[in-house]
C-alpha positions as a Markdown table, in Angstrom:
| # | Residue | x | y | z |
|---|---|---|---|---|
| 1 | Unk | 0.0 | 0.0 | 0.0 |
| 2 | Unk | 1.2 | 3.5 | -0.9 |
| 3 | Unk | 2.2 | 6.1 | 2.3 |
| 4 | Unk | -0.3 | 8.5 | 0.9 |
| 5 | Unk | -3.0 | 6.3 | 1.5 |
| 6 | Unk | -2.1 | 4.8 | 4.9 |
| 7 | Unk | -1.6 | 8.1 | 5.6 |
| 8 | Unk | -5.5 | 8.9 | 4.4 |
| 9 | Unk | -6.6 | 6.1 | 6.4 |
| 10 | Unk | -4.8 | 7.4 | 9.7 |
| 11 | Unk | -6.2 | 10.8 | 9.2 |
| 12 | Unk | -9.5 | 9.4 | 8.7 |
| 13 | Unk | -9.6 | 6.7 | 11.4 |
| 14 | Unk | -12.0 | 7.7 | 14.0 |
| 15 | Unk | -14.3 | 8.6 | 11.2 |
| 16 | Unk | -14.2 | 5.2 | 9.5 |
| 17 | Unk | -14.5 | 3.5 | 13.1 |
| 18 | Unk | -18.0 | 5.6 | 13.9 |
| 19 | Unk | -19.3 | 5.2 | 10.3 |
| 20 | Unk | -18.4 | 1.6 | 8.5 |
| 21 | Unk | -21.5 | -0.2 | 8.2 |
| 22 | Unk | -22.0 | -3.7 | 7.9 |
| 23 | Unk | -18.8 | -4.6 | 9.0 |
| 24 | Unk | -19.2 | -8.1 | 8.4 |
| 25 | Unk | -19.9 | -8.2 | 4.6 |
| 26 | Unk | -16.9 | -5.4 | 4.1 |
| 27 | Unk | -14.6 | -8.6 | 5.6 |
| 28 | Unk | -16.2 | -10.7 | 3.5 |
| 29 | Unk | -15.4 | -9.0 | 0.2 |
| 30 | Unk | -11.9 | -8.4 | 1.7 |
| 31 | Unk | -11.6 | -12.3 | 2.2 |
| 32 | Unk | -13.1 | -13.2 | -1.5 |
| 33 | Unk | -10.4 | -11.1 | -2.8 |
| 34 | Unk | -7.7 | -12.9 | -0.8 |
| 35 | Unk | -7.0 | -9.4 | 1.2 |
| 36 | Unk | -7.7 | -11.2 | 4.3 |
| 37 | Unk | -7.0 | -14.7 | 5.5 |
| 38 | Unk | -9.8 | -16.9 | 7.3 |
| 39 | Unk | -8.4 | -16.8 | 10.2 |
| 40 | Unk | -8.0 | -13.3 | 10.1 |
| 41 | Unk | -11.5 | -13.0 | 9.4 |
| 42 | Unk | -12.8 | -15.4 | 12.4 |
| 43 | Unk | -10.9 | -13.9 | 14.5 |
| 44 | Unk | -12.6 | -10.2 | 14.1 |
| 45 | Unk | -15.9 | -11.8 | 13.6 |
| 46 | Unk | -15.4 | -12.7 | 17.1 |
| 47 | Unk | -19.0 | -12.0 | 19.0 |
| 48 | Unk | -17.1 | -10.7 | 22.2 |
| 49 | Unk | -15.5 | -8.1 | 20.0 |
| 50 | Unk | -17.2 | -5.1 | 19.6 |
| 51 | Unk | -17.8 | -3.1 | 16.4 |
| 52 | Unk | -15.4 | -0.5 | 16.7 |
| 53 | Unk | -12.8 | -3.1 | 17.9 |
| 54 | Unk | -13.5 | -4.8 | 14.9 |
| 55 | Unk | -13.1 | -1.9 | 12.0 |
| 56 | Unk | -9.4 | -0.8 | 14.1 |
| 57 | Unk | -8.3 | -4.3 | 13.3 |
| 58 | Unk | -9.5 | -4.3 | 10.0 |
| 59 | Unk | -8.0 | -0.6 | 9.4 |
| 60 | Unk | -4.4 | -1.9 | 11.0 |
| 61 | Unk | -4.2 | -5.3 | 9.1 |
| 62 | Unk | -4.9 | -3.9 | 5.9 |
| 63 | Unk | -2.0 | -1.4 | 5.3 |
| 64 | Unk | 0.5 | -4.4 | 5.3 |
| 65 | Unk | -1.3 | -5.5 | 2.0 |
| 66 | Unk | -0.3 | -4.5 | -1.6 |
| 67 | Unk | -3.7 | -4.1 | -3.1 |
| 68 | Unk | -5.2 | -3.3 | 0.3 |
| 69 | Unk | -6.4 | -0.1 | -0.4 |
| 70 | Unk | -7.6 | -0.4 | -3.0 |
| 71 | Unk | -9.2 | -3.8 | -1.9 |
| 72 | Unk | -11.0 | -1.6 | 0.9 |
| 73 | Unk | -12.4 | 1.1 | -1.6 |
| 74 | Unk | -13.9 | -2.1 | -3.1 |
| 75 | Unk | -15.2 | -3.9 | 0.0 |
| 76 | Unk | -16.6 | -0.3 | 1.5 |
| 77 | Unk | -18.7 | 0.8 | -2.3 |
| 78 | Unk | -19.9 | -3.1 | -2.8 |
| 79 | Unk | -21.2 | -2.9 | 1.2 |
| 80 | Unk | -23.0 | 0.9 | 0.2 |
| 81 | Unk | -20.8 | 2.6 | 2.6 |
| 82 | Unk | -21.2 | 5.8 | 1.1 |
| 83 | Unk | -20.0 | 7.9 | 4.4 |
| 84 | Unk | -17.2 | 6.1 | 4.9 |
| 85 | Unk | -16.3 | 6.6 | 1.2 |
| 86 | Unk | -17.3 | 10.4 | 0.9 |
| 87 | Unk | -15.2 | 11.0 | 4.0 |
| 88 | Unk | -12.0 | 9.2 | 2.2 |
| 89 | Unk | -12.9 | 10.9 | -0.8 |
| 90 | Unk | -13.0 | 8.3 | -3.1 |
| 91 | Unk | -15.3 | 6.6 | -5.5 |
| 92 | Unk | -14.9 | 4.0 | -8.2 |
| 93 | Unk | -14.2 | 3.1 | -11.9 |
| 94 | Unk | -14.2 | -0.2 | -13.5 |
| 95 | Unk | -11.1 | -0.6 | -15.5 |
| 96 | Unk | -10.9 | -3.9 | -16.5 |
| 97 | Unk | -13.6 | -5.1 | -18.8 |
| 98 | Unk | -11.9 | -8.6 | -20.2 |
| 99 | Unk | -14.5 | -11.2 | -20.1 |
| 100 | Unk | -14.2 | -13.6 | -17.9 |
| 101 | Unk | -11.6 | -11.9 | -15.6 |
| 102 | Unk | -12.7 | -10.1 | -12.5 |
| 103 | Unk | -13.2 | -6.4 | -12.7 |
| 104 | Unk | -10.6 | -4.1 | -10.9 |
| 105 | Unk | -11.9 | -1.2 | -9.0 |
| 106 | Unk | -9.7 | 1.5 | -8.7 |
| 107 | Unk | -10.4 | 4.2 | -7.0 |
| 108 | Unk | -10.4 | 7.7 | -8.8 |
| 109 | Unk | -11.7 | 11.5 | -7.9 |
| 110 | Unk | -15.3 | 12.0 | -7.7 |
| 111 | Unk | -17.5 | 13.6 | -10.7 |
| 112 | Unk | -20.6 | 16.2 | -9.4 |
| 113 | Unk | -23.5 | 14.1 | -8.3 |
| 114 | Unk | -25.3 | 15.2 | -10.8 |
| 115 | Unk | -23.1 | 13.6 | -13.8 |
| 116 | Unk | -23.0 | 10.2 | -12.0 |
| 117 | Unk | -25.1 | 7.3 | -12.7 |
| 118 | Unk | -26.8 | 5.2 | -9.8 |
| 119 | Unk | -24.5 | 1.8 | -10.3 |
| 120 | Unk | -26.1 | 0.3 | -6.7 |
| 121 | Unk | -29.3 | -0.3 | -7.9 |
| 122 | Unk | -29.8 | -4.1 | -9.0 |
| 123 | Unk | -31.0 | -4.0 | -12.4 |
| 124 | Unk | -28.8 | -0.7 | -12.8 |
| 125 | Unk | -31.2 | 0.0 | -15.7 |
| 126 | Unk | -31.6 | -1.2 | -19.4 |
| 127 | Unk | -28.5 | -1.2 | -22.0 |
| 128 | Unk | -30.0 | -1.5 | -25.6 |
| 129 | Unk | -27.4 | -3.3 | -28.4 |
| 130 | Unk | -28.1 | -2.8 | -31.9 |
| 131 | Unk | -26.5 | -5.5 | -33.8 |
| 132 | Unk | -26.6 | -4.4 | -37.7 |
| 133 | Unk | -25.6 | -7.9 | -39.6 |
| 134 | Unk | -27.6 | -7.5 | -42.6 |
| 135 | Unk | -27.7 | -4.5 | -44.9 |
| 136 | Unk | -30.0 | -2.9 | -47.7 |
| 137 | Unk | -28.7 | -3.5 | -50.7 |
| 138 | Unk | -28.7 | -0.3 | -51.5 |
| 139 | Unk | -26.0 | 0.6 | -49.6 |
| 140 | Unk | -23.2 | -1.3 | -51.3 |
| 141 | Unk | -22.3 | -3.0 | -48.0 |
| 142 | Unk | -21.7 | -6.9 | -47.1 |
| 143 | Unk | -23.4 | -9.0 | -44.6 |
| 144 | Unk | -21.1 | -8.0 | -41.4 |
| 145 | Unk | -19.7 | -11.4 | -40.1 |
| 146 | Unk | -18.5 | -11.2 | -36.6 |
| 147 | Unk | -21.2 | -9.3 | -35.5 |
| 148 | Unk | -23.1 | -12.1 | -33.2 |
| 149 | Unk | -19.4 | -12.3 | -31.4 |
| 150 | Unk | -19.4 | -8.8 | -30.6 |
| 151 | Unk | -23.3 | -9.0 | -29.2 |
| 152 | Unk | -22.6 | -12.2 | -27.0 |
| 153 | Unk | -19.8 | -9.8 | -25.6 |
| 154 | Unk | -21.2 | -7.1 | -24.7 |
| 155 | Unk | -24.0 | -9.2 | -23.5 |
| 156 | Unk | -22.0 | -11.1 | -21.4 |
| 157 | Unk | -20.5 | -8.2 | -19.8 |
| 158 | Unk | -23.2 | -6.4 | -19.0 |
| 159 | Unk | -25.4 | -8.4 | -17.9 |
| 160 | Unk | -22.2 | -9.0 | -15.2 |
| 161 | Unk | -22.7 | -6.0 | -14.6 |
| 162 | Unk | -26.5 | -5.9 | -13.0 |
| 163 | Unk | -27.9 | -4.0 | -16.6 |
| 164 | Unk | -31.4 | -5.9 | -18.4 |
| 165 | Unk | -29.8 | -6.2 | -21.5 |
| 166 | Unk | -31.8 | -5.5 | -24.8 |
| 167 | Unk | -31.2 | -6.6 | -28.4 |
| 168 | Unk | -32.2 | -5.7 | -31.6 |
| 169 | Unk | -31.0 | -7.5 | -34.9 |
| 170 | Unk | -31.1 | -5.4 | -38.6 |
| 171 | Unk | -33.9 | -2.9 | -37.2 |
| 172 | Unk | -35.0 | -0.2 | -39.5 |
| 173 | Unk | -34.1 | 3.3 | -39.2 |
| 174 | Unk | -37.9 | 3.8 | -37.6 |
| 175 | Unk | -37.3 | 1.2 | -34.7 |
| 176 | Unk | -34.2 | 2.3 | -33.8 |
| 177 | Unk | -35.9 | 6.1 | -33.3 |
| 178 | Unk | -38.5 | 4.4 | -31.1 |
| 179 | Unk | -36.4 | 1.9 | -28.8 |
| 180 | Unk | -35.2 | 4.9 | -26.5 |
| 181 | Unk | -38.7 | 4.8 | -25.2 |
């Protein structure tokens, strides 16, 4: 882990203590991405140990971790701890979009609320593909082989990624002007 963010999570200790929710699920995301060991993880889960207890030991184990940071960012925005987040001031992007690989979060300066999309809603909403294989023949161009690869793709990926996905093979000009409704 980088000094500047141990240092960010010294400064900003006693606010993560009084605000992590759901303490338990953010060490379970730590311990699914191999951050944390199982015994680690029993060990704070301990019933005798309070909450606050808990978070300081999850807060002074994770430093000695490469990814940890990071790793926490992750655990904190999949667990909706929005406080805790705000007050770190992070938020996150999704940088690796290879199929079949796990996505990276990495955590990156905030845009205005009112230029972000809600991504914590489950559907997140409803992604449309257009998949043009087939052409008029009066534009001169060939049947567009490949294309059911690239829709099972995307499909694939964002249906991964909590969205209803829609599809639409060779639509006329008039139904792709009346799918946005």
């Amino acid at each position: 882990m980088e000094d500047g963010d141990k240092k960010k999570l010294q400064r900003n200790q006693s606010n993560i203590v009084d605000n992590m929710q759901d303490v338990s699920r953010v060490l379970d995301s730590l311990f699914e991405d191999r951050l944390v060991t199982a015994e680690f993880r029993e060990s704070v889960m301990n019933p005798f140990v309070d909450r606050a207890d808990k978070v300081r030991k999850i807060l002074s184990y994770i430093p000695g971790k490469a990814k940890g940071y990071s790793g926490l960012i992750k655990a904190l925005y999949l667990t909706e701890n929005d406080g805790v987040l705000a007050a770190l001031g992070e938020s996150l992007e999704i940088t690796d979009f290879e199929l079949g690989q796990p996505l990276e979060f990495v955590p990156v300066a905030s845009p205005p609320s009112d230029m972000q999309y809600n991504m914590k809603r489950n559907p997140r909403g409803t992604l449309l593909i257009i998949e043009v294989r087939e052409f008029d023949d009066n534009t001169g161009m060939n049947t567009r082989r490949g294309s059911q690869l690239d829709f099972a793709a995307l499909d694939a990926l964002f249906k991964k990624l909590y969205f209803n996905v829609k599809h639409h093979l060779n639509p006329t000009a008039e139904v792709c002007l009346h799918s946005r409704k």
